[in-house]
Amino acid sequence: MKKKRRPGLSILSDIRRNGTSYLLVLPAMAYTFIFGYMTYPYLVIAFQRFNYTKGIFHSEWVGFKNFEFFFRSNKALTVTFNTIYLNLLFIIFGTLMALAISLVLNELRKKLFVKISQSLMLFPNFISWIVISYVLYALFSMDMGVINRILNQFGMASVNWYTEAQSWPAILTIMHVWKGAGMSAIIYLATITGIDETLYEAAEIDGANRLQMCFRITLPLMMPTVIILTMLSVGKIMYGDFGMIYALIGDNGTLYSTTDIIDTYVFRSLRQIGDPSEAMAVGLFQSVIGFILVFGTNAITRKYFKDGALY
């Protein structure tokens, strides 16, 4: 008769066998536990009039009153739309650019050129948005901006870009893609290098060219990675890139109609009010919507592309 294994004992045995691996993952687990799970009890202050001296156990309960601060604002719809719209632009164009970069780099055979290209594309990811804001000003300022100088060379009048609200979703998308596409391309390139080379050899024997291999082998096998990264991005679609928006736009009210997002709106409001309960209420709203979007996207993915689903 086969003896049943005790689950607890097998886990301990596995830890003894792979002690180094468990030690490496320990900091990440500790970080997630402390800054993730340990903060959950503080979600209750979204339903309280939080008092620092009384703490979360003795503060007054106010129900959903803290949510009124955001939902009764005449800016709620605008900032919610801007947050989702800008994030969709970032996800779509960022993913397409990263895919294009990774596919092109994969086809290049000059390894030195590939390494230099990868380094140059990663460099913007390490530049702060504050530095980029000055670069942007050098490009788009009214008097000294490079863009206006080029327009003048073609006989066109200068444009005051910092008052043209409709232009900024495109400008922000270009800057976001420029800064982040290189890092995403590295992830996709790592996925490509993991594809079995025998598939390409078999396709080559069958007479396929590089373009056909790209569309029939590389792209389909990259789809699970693309979908997982996209779903993770969709989960944060209600969170705007506060560092980017506030550094590039700041308190320029003429651009709020197309660039003001939930995070910057709440920051400006709470800078004056300073109520942590209202900040938590908005944060909880963003988290719930993000969870619903990830759950819904995963359900759709599981139905139409099972291999790309997270669970």
PDB file of C-alpha atoms in Angstrom:
ATOM      1  CA  MET A   1       0.000   0.000   0.000  1.00  0.00           C
ATOM      2  CA  LYS A   2       1.359   3.367  -1.032  1.00  0.00           C
ATOM      3  CA  LYS A   3       2.071   5.653   1.870  1.00  0.00           C
ATOM      4  CA  LYS A   4       0.474   9.121   1.670  1.00  0.00           C
ATOM      5  CA  ARG A   5       2.862  12.088   1.856  1.00  0.00           C
ATOM      6  CA  ARG A   6       2.263  14.723   4.496  1.00  0.00           C
ATOM      7  CA  PRO A   7       1.846  18.099   2.689  1.00  0.00           C
ATOM      8  CA  GLY A   8       3.535  20.086   5.476  1.00  0.00           C
ATOM      9  CA  LEU A   9       6.541  17.784   5.456  1.00  0.00           C
ATOM     10  CA  SER A  10       6.903  18.046   1.641  1.00  0.00           C
ATOM     11  CA  ILE A  11       6.993  21.863   1.856  1.00  0.00           C
ATOM     12  CA  LEU A  12       9.697  21.757   4.503  1.00  0.00           C
ATOM     13  CA  SER A  13      11.653  19.261   2.419  1.00  0.00           C
ATOM     14  CA  ASP A  14      11.347  21.523  -0.587  1.00  0.00           C
ATOM     15  CA  ILE A  15      12.589  24.505   1.445  1.00  0.00           C
ATOM     16  CA  ARG A  16      15.596  22.455   2.611  1.00  0.00           C
ATOM     17  CA  ARG A  17      16.377  21.385  -0.965  1.00  0.00           C
ATOM     18  CA  ASN A  18      15.926  24.854  -2.494  1.00  0.00           C
ATOM     19  CA  GLY A  19      16.966  27.057   0.407  1.00  0.00           C
ATOM     20  CA  THR A  20      18.779  29.580  -1.793  1.00  0.00           C
ATOM     21  CA  SER A  21      15.745  30.104  -4.022  1.00  0.00           C
ATOM     22  CA  TYR A  22      13.458  30.655  -1.042  1.00  0.00           C
ATOM     23  CA  LEU A  23      16.004  33.062   0.453  1.00  0.00           C
ATOM     24  CA  LEU A  24      16.010  35.092  -2.758  1.00  0.00           C
ATOM     25  CA  VAL A  25      12.218  35.368  -2.810  1.00  0.00           C
ATOM     26  CA  LEU A  26      12.022  36.264   0.896  1.00  0.00           C
ATOM     27  CA  PRO A  27      12.585  40.069   0.490  1.00  0.00           C
ATOM     28  CA  ALA A  28       9.827  40.269  -2.139  1.00  0.00           C
ATOM     29  CA  MET A  29       7.434  38.315   0.093  1.00  0.00           C
ATOM     30  CA  ALA A  30       8.267  40.511   3.087  1.00  0.00           C
ATOM     31  CA  TYR A  31       7.773  43.689   1.012  1.00  0.00           C
ATOM     32  CA  THR A  32       4.413  42.446  -0.304  1.00  0.00           C
ATOM     33  CA  PHE A  33       3.248  41.420   3.152  1.00  0.00           C
ATOM     34  CA  ILE A  34       4.249  44.651   4.893  1.00  0.00           C
ATOM     35  CA  PHE A  35       3.279  47.203   2.237  1.00  0.00           C
ATOM     36  CA  GLY A  36       0.409  45.156   0.735  1.00  0.00           C
ATOM     37  CA  TYR A  37      -1.495  43.000   3.193  1.00  0.00           C
ATOM     38  CA  MET A  38      -0.593  44.935   6.358  1.00  0.00           C
ATOM     39  CA  THR A  39      -2.200  48.084   4.896  1.00  0.00           C
ATOM     40  CA  TYR A  40      -5.592  46.450   4.243  1.00  0.00           C
ATOM     41  CA  PRO A  41      -7.056  47.240   7.699  1.00  0.00           C
ATOM     42  CA  TYR A  42      -6.526  50.948   6.995  1.00  0.00           C
ATOM     43  CA  LEU A  43      -9.061  50.763   4.146  1.00  0.00           C
ATOM     44  CA  VAL A  44     -11.777  51.267   6.759  1.00  0.00           C
ATOM     45  CA  ILE A  45     -10.842  54.935   7.139  1.00  0.00           C
ATOM     46  CA  ALA A  46     -12.563  55.467   3.753  1.00  0.00           C
ATOM     47  CA  PHE A  47     -15.817  55.030   5.706  1.00  0.00           C
ATOM     48  CA  GLN A  48     -14.773  57.055   8.748  1.00  0.00           C
ATOM     49  CA  ARG A  49     -14.138  60.648   9.706  1.00  0.00           C
ATOM     50  CA  PHE A  50     -10.597  59.699  10.604  1.00  0.00           C
ATOM     51  CA  ASN A  51      -9.161  61.280  13.708  1.00  0.00           C
ATOM     52  CA  TYR A  52      -5.424  60.879  14.286  1.00  0.00           C
ATOM     53  CA  THR A  53      -5.801  60.906  18.067  1.00  0.00           C
ATOM     54  CA  LYS A  54      -8.601  58.291  18.118  1.00  0.00           C
ATOM     55  CA  GLY A  55      -7.162  55.933  15.482  1.00  0.00           C
ATOM     56  CA  ILE A  56      -9.081  53.548  13.199  1.00  0.00           C
ATOM     57  CA  PHE A  57     -10.896  51.775  16.071  1.00  0.00           C
ATOM     58  CA  HIS A  58     -12.504  54.838  17.630  1.00  0.00           C
ATOM     59  CA  SER A  59     -12.989  57.283  14.725  1.00  0.00           C
ATOM     60  CA  GLU A  60     -16.555  58.188  13.765  1.00  0.00           C
ATOM     61  CA  TRP A  61     -18.214  56.075  11.038  1.00  0.00           C
ATOM     62  CA  VAL A  62     -19.708  58.189   8.212  1.00  0.00           C
ATOM     63  CA  GLY A  63     -20.636  55.522   5.627  1.00  0.00           C
ATOM     64  CA  PHE A  64     -20.115  56.624   2.020  1.00  0.00           C
ATOM     65  CA  LYS A  65     -19.923  60.346   2.832  1.00  0.00           C
ATOM     66  CA  ASN A  66     -16.206  60.502   1.991  1.00  0.00           C
ATOM     67  CA  PHE A  67     -16.978  59.364  -1.570  1.00  0.00           C
ATOM     68  CA  GLU A  68     -19.230  62.415  -2.100  1.00  0.00           C
ATOM     69  CA  PHE A  69     -16.136  64.630  -2.188  1.00  0.00           C
ATOM     70  CA  PHE A  70     -15.171  63.069  -5.516  1.00  0.00           C
ATOM     71  CA  PHE A  71     -18.445  61.924  -7.092  1.00  0.00           C
ATOM     72  CA  ARG A  72     -20.335  65.170  -6.441  1.00  0.00           C
ATOM     73  CA  SER A  73     -17.540  67.209  -7.969  1.00  0.00           C
ATOM     74  CA  ASN A  74     -18.268  68.671 -11.412  1.00  0.00           C
ATOM     75  CA  LYS A  75     -14.783  67.489 -12.417  1.00  0.00           C
ATOM     76  CA  ALA A  76     -15.331  63.786 -11.584  1.00  0.00           C
ATOM     77  CA  LEU A  77     -16.418  62.744 -15.070  1.00  0.00           C
ATOM     78  CA  THR A  78     -13.691  64.754 -16.812  1.00  0.00           C
ATOM     79  CA  VAL A  79     -10.799  63.452 -14.711  1.00  0.00           C
ATOM     80  CA  THR A  80     -12.121  59.862 -14.852  1.00  0.00           C
ATOM     81  CA  PHE A  81     -12.381  60.058 -18.646  1.00  0.00           C
ATOM     82  CA  ASN A  82      -8.919  61.612 -18.940  1.00  0.00           C
ATOM     83  CA  THR A  83      -7.400  58.916 -16.704  1.00  0.00           C
ATOM     84  CA  ILE A  84      -8.874  56.045 -18.735  1.00  0.00           C
ATOM     85  CA  TYR A  85      -8.300  57.719 -22.119  1.00  0.00           C
ATOM     86  CA  LEU A  86      -4.637  58.567 -21.483  1.00  0.00           C
ATOM     87  CA  ASN A  87      -3.921  55.124 -20.040  1.00  0.00           C
ATOM     88  CA  LEU A  88      -5.532  53.451 -23.060  1.00  0.00           C
ATOM     89  CA  LEU A  89      -3.315  55.530 -25.355  1.00  0.00           C
ATOM     90  CA  PHE A  90      -0.249  54.596 -23.285  1.00  0.00           C
ATOM     91  CA  ILE A  91      -1.130  50.872 -23.309  1.00  0.00           C
ATOM     92  CA  ILE A  92      -1.983  50.631 -27.020  1.00  0.00           C
ATOM     93  CA  PHE A  93       0.865  52.681 -28.463  1.00  0.00           C
ATOM     94  CA  GLY A  94       3.371  51.526 -25.830  1.00  0.00           C
ATOM     95  CA  THR A  95       2.649  47.862 -26.566  1.00  0.00           C
ATOM     96  CA  LEU A  96       2.780  48.338 -30.340  1.00  0.00           C
ATOM     97  CA  MET A  97       6.079  50.245 -30.161  1.00  0.00           C
ATOM     98  CA  ALA A  98       7.655  47.706 -27.781  1.00  0.00           C
ATOM     99  CA  LEU A  99       6.578  44.835 -30.034  1.00  0.00           C
ATOM    100  CA  ALA A 100       7.957  46.580 -33.115  1.00  0.00           C
ATOM    101  CA  ILE A 101      11.296  47.298 -31.400  1.00  0.00           C
ATOM    102  CA  SER A 102      11.682  43.725 -30.133  1.00  0.00           C
ATOM    103  CA  LEU A 103      10.837  42.210 -33.533  1.00  0.00           C
ATOM    104  CA  VAL A 104      13.256  44.511 -35.350  1.00  0.00           C
ATOM    105  CA  LEU A 105      16.069  43.850 -32.867  1.00  0.00           C
ATOM    106  CA  ASN A 106      15.446  40.125 -33.169  1.00  0.00           C
ATOM    107  CA  GLU A 107      15.946  40.307 -36.928  1.00  0.00           C
ATOM    108  CA  LEU A 108      19.219  42.230 -36.725  1.00  0.00           C
ATOM    109  CA  ARG A 109      22.371  40.120 -36.913  1.00  0.00           C
ATOM    110  CA  LYS A 110      25.001  42.724 -35.924  1.00  0.00           C
ATOM    111  CA  LYS A 111      25.238  41.986 -32.193  1.00  0.00           C
ATOM    112  CA  LEU A 112      27.230  45.143 -31.403  1.00  0.00           C
ATOM    113  CA  PHE A 113      24.593  47.331 -33.059  1.00  0.00           C
ATOM    114  CA  VAL A 114      21.846  45.460 -31.161  1.00  0.00           C
ATOM    115  CA  LYS A 115      23.578  45.984 -27.804  1.00  0.00           C
ATOM    116  CA  ILE A 116      24.134  49.690 -28.466  1.00  0.00           C
ATOM    117  CA  SER A 117      20.501  50.071 -29.601  1.00  0.00           C
ATOM    118  CA  GLN A 118      19.201  48.335 -26.475  1.00  0.00           C
ATOM    119  CA  SER A 119      21.312  50.567 -24.225  1.00  0.00           C
ATOM    120  CA  LEU A 120      20.117  53.718 -25.990  1.00  0.00           C
ATOM    121  CA  MET A 121      16.486  52.624 -25.766  1.00  0.00           C
ATOM    122  CA  LEU A 122      16.773  51.784 -22.062  1.00  0.00           C
ATOM    123  CA  PHE A 123      18.375  55.128 -21.220  1.00  0.00           C
ATOM    124  CA  PRO A 124      15.137  57.226 -21.253  1.00  0.00           C
ATOM    125  CA  ASN A 125      13.626  54.884 -18.661  1.00  0.00           C
ATOM    126  CA  PHE A 126      16.148  56.133 -16.091  1.00  0.00           C
ATOM    127  CA  ILE A 127      15.562  59.839 -16.717  1.00  0.00           C
ATOM    128  CA  SER A 128      13.235  61.508 -14.231  1.00  0.00           C
ATOM    129  CA  TRP A 129      10.072  63.217 -15.415  1.00  0.00           C
ATOM    130  CA  ILE A 130      11.403  66.482 -13.954  1.00  0.00           C
ATOM    131  CA  VAL A 131      14.351  66.408 -16.370  1.00  0.00           C
ATOM    132  CA  ILE A 132      12.012  65.430 -19.211  1.00  0.00           C
ATOM    133  CA  SER A 133       9.775  68.409 -18.384  1.00  0.00           C
ATOM    134  CA  TYR A 134      12.686  70.753 -19.173  1.00  0.00           C
ATOM    135  CA  VAL A 135      13.403  68.853 -22.396  1.00  0.00           C
ATOM    136  CA  LEU A 136       9.739  69.230 -23.285  1.00  0.00           C
ATOM    137  CA  TYR A 137       9.866  72.955 -22.577  1.00  0.00           C
ATOM    138  CA  ALA A 138      12.903  73.274 -24.857  1.00  0.00           C
ATOM    139  CA  LEU A 139      10.869  71.600 -27.599  1.00  0.00           C
ATOM    140  CA  PHE A 140       7.503  73.308 -27.152  1.00  0.00           C
ATOM    141  CA  SER A 141       8.111  76.721 -25.597  1.00  0.00           C
ATOM    142  CA  MET A 142       6.565  79.637 -27.467  1.00  0.00           C
ATOM    143  CA  ASP A 143       9.682  81.731 -28.158  1.00  0.00           C
ATOM    144  CA  MET A 144      12.685  79.382 -28.070  1.00  0.00           C
ATOM    145  CA  GLY A 145      11.085  75.979 -28.721  1.00  0.00           C
ATOM    146  CA  VAL A 146      12.575  73.755 -31.423  1.00  0.00           C
ATOM    147  CA  ILE A 147       9.136  72.845 -32.796  1.00  0.00           C
ATOM    148  CA  ASN A 148       8.149  76.470 -33.318  1.00  0.00           C
ATOM    149  CA  ARG A 149      11.499  77.228 -34.965  1.00  0.00           C
ATOM    150  CA  ILE A 150      10.878  74.389 -37.442  1.00  0.00           C
ATOM    151  CA  LEU A 151       7.357  75.707 -38.098  1.00  0.00           C
ATOM    152  CA  ASN A 152       8.797  79.175 -38.703  1.00  0.00           C
ATOM    153  CA  GLN A 153      11.273  77.772 -41.227  1.00  0.00           C
ATOM    154  CA  PHE A 154       8.285  76.573 -43.276  1.00  0.00           C
ATOM    155  CA  GLY A 155       6.576  79.961 -43.021  1.00  0.00           C
ATOM    156  CA  MET A 156       4.085  78.888 -40.355  1.00  0.00           C
ATOM    157  CA  ALA A 157       3.191  80.912 -37.272  1.00  0.00           C
ATOM    158  CA  SER A 158       4.414  79.893 -33.819  1.00  0.00           C
ATOM    159  CA  VAL A 159       2.001  77.959 -31.625  1.00  0.00           C
ATOM    160  CA  ASN A 160       1.631  78.449 -27.880  1.00  0.00           C
ATOM    161  CA  TRP A 161       1.602  74.728 -27.096  1.00  0.00           C
ATOM    162  CA  TYR A 162       1.133  75.269 -23.371  1.00  0.00           C
ATOM    163  CA  THR A 163      -2.362  76.658 -24.042  1.00  0.00           C
ATOM    164  CA  GLU A 164      -3.363  74.081 -26.683  1.00  0.00           C
ATOM    165  CA  ALA A 165      -5.137  71.488 -24.529  1.00  0.00           C
ATOM    166  CA  GLN A 166      -6.157  69.261 -27.462  1.00  0.00           C
ATOM    167  CA  SER A 167      -2.529  68.645 -28.437  1.00  0.00           C
ATOM    168  CA  TRP A 168      -1.386  67.310 -25.074  1.00  0.00           C
ATOM    169  CA  PRO A 169      -2.845  63.759 -25.118  1.00  0.00           C
ATOM    170  CA  ALA A 170      -0.676  63.126 -28.195  1.00  0.00           C
ATOM    171  CA  ILE A 171       2.372  64.846 -26.652  1.00  0.00           C
ATOM    172  CA  LEU A 172       2.002  62.901 -23.396  1.00  0.00           C
ATOM    173  CA  THR A 173       1.576  59.629 -25.311  1.00  0.00           C
ATOM    174  CA  ILE A 174       4.750  60.263 -27.336  1.00  0.00           C
ATOM    175  CA  MET A 175       6.749  61.059 -24.197  1.00  0.00           C
ATOM    176  CA  HIS A 176       5.374  58.033 -22.327  1.00  0.00           C
ATOM    177  CA  VAL A 177       6.144  55.671 -25.213  1.00  0.00           C
ATOM    178  CA  TRP A 178       9.613  57.191 -25.679  1.00  0.00           C
ATOM    179  CA  LYS A 179      10.410  56.688 -21.997  1.00  0.00           C
ATOM    180  CA  GLY A 180       8.974  53.196 -21.443  1.00  0.00           C
ATOM    181  CA  ALA A 181       8.952  51.296 -24.735  1.00  0.00           C
ATOM    182  CA  GLY A 182      12.621  50.292 -24.476  1.00  0.00           C
ATOM    183  CA  MET A 183      12.116  48.526 -21.146  1.00  0.00           C
ATOM    184  CA  SER A 184       9.008  46.685 -22.394  1.00  0.00           C
ATOM    185  CA  ALA A 185      10.870  45.708 -25.564  1.00  0.00           C
ATOM    186  CA  ILE A 186      13.514  43.955 -23.427  1.00  0.00           C
ATOM    187  CA  ILE A 187      10.792  41.775 -21.879  1.00  0.00           C
ATOM    188  CA  TYR A 188       9.392  40.893 -25.299  1.00  0.00           C
ATOM    189  CA  LEU A 189      12.903  40.233 -26.627  1.00  0.00           C
ATOM    190  CA  ALA A 190      13.510  37.816 -23.744  1.00  0.00           C
ATOM    191  CA  THR A 191      10.305  36.006 -24.738  1.00  0.00           C
ATOM    192  CA  ILE A 192      11.504  35.745 -28.346  1.00  0.00           C
ATOM    193  CA  THR A 193      14.865  34.267 -27.319  1.00  0.00           C
ATOM    194  CA  GLY A 194      12.956  31.528 -25.453  1.00  0.00           C
ATOM    195  CA  ILE A 195      11.193  30.338 -28.624  1.00  0.00           C
ATOM    196  CA  ASP A 196      12.404  26.933 -29.841  1.00  0.00           C
ATOM    197  CA  GLU A 197      14.830  27.455 -32.749  1.00  0.00           C
ATOM    198  CA  THR A 198      13.695  24.181 -34.390  1.00  0.00           C
ATOM    199  CA  LEU A 199      10.412  25.891 -35.267  1.00  0.00           C
ATOM    200  CA  TYR A 200      12.283  28.456 -37.387  1.00  0.00           C
ATOM    201  CA  GLU A 201      14.470  25.741 -38.923  1.00  0.00           C
ATOM    202  CA  ALA A 202      11.395  23.710 -39.892  1.00  0.00           C
ATOM    203  CA  ALA A 203       9.729  26.820 -41.345  1.00  0.00           C
ATOM    204  CA  GLU A 204      12.883  27.652 -43.316  1.00  0.00           C
ATOM    205  CA  ILE A 205      12.957  24.137 -44.775  1.00  0.00           C
ATOM    206  CA  ASP A 206       9.313  24.623 -45.811  1.00  0.00           C
ATOM    207  CA  GLY A 207      10.339  27.798 -47.666  1.00  0.00           C
ATOM    208  CA  ALA A 208       9.049  30.456 -45.271  1.00  0.00           C
ATOM    209  CA  ASN A 209      10.745  33.862 -45.351  1.00  0.00           C
ATOM    210  CA  ARG A 210      11.578  35.959 -42.275  1.00  0.00           C
ATOM    211  CA  LEU A 211       8.357  37.970 -42.492  1.00  0.00           C
ATOM    212  CA  GLN A 212       6.236  34.822 -42.611  1.00  0.00           C
ATOM    213  CA  MET A 213       8.155  33.365 -39.657  1.00  0.00           C
ATOM    214  CA  CYS A 214       7.530  36.582 -37.749  1.00  0.00           C
ATOM    215  CA  PHE A 215       3.755  36.520 -38.279  1.00  0.00           C
ATOM    216  CA  ARG A 216       3.278  32.720 -38.102  1.00  0.00           C
ATOM    217  CA  ILE A 217       5.713  31.807 -35.297  1.00  0.00           C
ATOM    218  CA  THR A 218       7.112  34.746 -33.335  1.00  0.00           C
ATOM    219  CA  LEU A 219       3.986  36.867 -32.843  1.00  0.00           C
ATOM    220  CA  PRO A 220       1.629  33.969 -31.908  1.00  0.00           C
ATOM    221  CA  LEU A 221       4.116  32.652 -29.343  1.00  0.00           C
ATOM    222  CA  MET A 222       4.547  36.147 -27.894  1.00  0.00           C
ATOM    223  CA  MET A 223       0.819  36.640 -27.376  1.00  0.00           C
ATOM    224  CA  PRO A 224       0.633  35.109 -23.847  1.00  0.00           C
ATOM    225  CA  THR A 225       3.314  37.561 -22.639  1.00  0.00           C
ATOM    226  CA  VAL A 226       1.658  40.479 -24.437  1.00  0.00           C
ATOM    227  CA  ILE A 227      -1.743  39.648 -22.939  1.00  0.00           C
ATOM    228  CA  ILE A 228      -0.419  39.208 -19.393  1.00  0.00           C
ATOM    229  CA  LEU A 229       1.468  42.534 -19.512  1.00  0.00           C
ATOM    230  CA  THR A 230      -1.605  44.220 -21.031  1.00  0.00           C
ATOM    231  CA  MET A 231      -3.870  42.832 -18.313  1.00  0.00           C
ATOM    232  CA  LEU A 232      -1.498  44.103 -15.626  1.00  0.00           C
ATOM    233  CA  SER A 233      -1.613  47.521 -17.288  1.00  0.00           C
ATOM    234  CA  VAL A 234      -5.419  47.403 -17.540  1.00  0.00           C
ATOM    235  CA  GLY A 235      -5.557  46.713 -13.802  1.00  0.00           C
ATOM    236  CA  LYS A 236      -3.912  50.102 -13.230  1.00  0.00           C
ATOM    237  CA  ILE A 237      -5.990  51.946 -15.807  1.00  0.00           C
ATOM    238  CA  MET A 238      -7.723  53.998 -13.111  1.00  0.00           C
ATOM    239  CA  TYR A 239      -4.347  55.080 -11.737  1.00  0.00           C
ATOM    240  CA  GLY A 240      -2.738  57.884 -13.671  1.00  0.00           C
ATOM    241  CA  ASP A 241       1.003  58.416 -13.824  1.00  0.00           C
ATOM    242  CA  PHE A 242       1.044  61.177 -11.224  1.00  0.00           C
ATOM    243  CA  GLY A 243       4.809  61.762 -11.477  1.00  0.00           C
ATOM    244  CA  MET A 244       4.576  62.240 -15.222  1.00  0.00           C
ATOM    245  CA  ILE A 245       1.440  64.390 -15.386  1.00  0.00           C
ATOM    246  CA  TYR A 246       2.360  66.658 -12.491  1.00  0.00           C
ATOM    247  CA  ALA A 247       5.933  67.134 -13.706  1.00  0.00           C
ATOM    248  CA  LEU A 248       4.922  67.921 -17.302  1.00  0.00           C
ATOM    249  CA  ILE A 249       1.651  69.796 -16.710  1.00  0.00           C
ATOM    250  CA  GLY A 250       1.990  71.079 -13.151  1.00  0.00           C
ATOM    251  CA  ASP A 251      -0.661  73.625 -12.198  1.00  0.00           C
ATOM    252  CA  ASN A 252      -1.296  74.790 -15.767  1.00  0.00           C
ATOM    253  CA  GLY A 253      -5.092  75.131 -15.600  1.00  0.00           C
ATOM    254  CA  THR A 254      -5.501  75.754 -19.345  1.00  0.00           C
ATOM    255  CA  LEU A 255      -4.548  72.102 -19.995  1.00  0.00           C
ATOM    256  CA  TYR A 256      -6.756  70.483 -17.323  1.00  0.00           C
ATOM    257  CA  SER A 257      -9.601  69.673 -19.738  1.00  0.00           C
ATOM    258  CA  THR A 258      -7.500  66.979 -21.461  1.00  0.00           C
ATOM    259  CA  THR A 259      -4.700  66.186 -18.998  1.00  0.00           C
ATOM    260  CA  ASP A 260      -6.143  66.377 -15.486  1.00  0.00           C
ATOM    261  CA  ILE A 261      -6.383  62.839 -14.044  1.00  0.00           C
ATOM    262  CA  ILE A 262      -7.835  61.445 -10.831  1.00  0.00           C
ATOM    263  CA  ASP A 263      -4.501  61.440  -9.023  1.00  0.00           C
ATOM    264  CA  THR A 264      -3.579  65.043  -9.810  1.00  0.00           C
ATOM    265  CA  TYR A 265      -7.131  66.247  -9.080  1.00  0.00           C
ATOM    266  CA  VAL A 266      -7.164  64.487  -5.694  1.00  0.00           C
ATOM    267  CA  PHE A 267      -3.658  65.773  -4.914  1.00  0.00           C
ATOM    268  CA  ARG A 268      -4.660  69.368  -5.609  1.00  0.00           C
ATOM    269  CA  SER A 269      -7.875  68.994  -3.630  1.00  0.00           C
ATOM    270  CA  LEU A 270      -6.267  67.312  -0.632  1.00  0.00           C
ATOM    271  CA  ARG A 271      -3.408  69.794  -0.648  1.00  0.00           C
ATOM    272  CA  GLN A 272      -6.045  72.267   0.500  1.00  0.00           C
ATOM    273  CA  ILE A 273      -8.349  69.957   2.532  1.00  0.00           C
ATOM    274  CA  GLY A 274      -5.818  67.440   3.914  1.00  0.00           C
ATOM    275  CA  ASP A 275      -8.377  64.732   4.799  1.00  0.00           C
ATOM    276  CA  PRO A 276      -6.852  61.197   4.589  1.00  0.00           C
ATOM    277  CA  SER A 277     -10.306  59.558   4.643  1.00  0.00           C
ATOM    278  CA  GLU A 278     -11.306  61.221   1.377  1.00  0.00           C
ATOM    279  CA  ALA A 279      -7.973  60.251  -0.194  1.00  0.00           C
ATOM    280  CA  MET A 280      -8.531  56.639   0.879  1.00  0.00           C
ATOM    281  CA  ALA A 281     -12.090  56.718  -0.529  1.00  0.00           C
ATOM    282  CA  VAL A 282     -10.822  57.710  -3.972  1.00  0.00           C
ATOM    283  CA  GLY A 283      -8.000  55.162  -3.745  1.00  0.00           C
ATOM    284  CA  LEU A 284     -10.503  52.432  -2.861  1.00  0.00           C
ATOM    285  CA  PHE A 285     -12.680  53.428  -5.821  1.00  0.00           C
ATOM    286  CA  GLN A 286      -9.656  53.153  -8.134  1.00  0.00           C
ATOM    287  CA  SER A 287      -8.708  49.733  -6.699  1.00  0.00           C
ATOM    288  CA  VAL A 288     -12.210  48.271  -7.055  1.00  0.00           C
ATOM    289  CA  ILE A 289     -12.528  49.427 -10.665  1.00  0.00           C
ATOM    290  CA  GLY A 290      -9.030  48.097 -11.428  1.00  0.00           C
ATOM    291  CA  PHE A 291      -9.911  44.690  -9.941  1.00  0.00           C
ATOM    292  CA  ILE A 292     -13.137  44.509 -11.963  1.00  0.00           C
ATOM    293  CA  LEU A 293     -11.241  45.402 -15.157  1.00  0.00           C
ATOM    294  CA  VAL A 294      -8.542  42.761 -14.555  1.00  0.00           C
ATOM    295  CA  PHE A 295     -11.173  40.139 -13.691  1.00  0.00           C
ATOM    296  CA  GLY A 296     -13.243  41.029 -16.776  1.00  0.00           C
ATOM    297  CA  THR A 297     -10.237  41.137 -19.104  1.00  0.00           C
ATOM    298  CA  ASN A 298      -9.041  37.783 -17.801  1.00  0.00           C
ATOM    299  CA  ALA A 299     -12.502  36.268 -18.325  1.00  0.00           C
ATOM    300  CA  ILE A 300     -12.595  37.519 -21.931  1.00  0.00           C
ATOM    301  CA  THR A 301      -9.038  36.259 -22.511  1.00  0.00           C
ATOM    302  CA  ARG A 302      -9.876  32.845 -21.046  1.00  0.00           C
ATOM    303  CA  LYS A 303     -12.828  32.572 -23.411  1.00  0.00           C
ATOM    304  CA  TYR A 304     -11.056  33.546 -26.630  1.00  0.00           C
ATOM    305  CA  PHE A 305      -7.353  32.828 -25.877  1.00  0.00           C
ATOM    306  CA  LYS A 306      -7.054  30.343 -23.050  1.00  0.00           C
ATOM    307  CA  ASP A 307      -3.244  30.178 -23.004  1.00  0.00           C
ATOM    308  CA  GLY A 308      -2.994  33.893 -22.266  1.00  0.00           C
ATOM    309  CA  ALA A 309      -5.288  33.911 -19.211  1.00  0.00           C
ATOM    310  CA  LEU A 310      -3.776  34.530 -15.784  1.00  0.00           C
ATOM    311  CA  TYR A 311      -6.106  32.088 -13.991  1.00  0.00           C
TER     312      TYR A 311
END
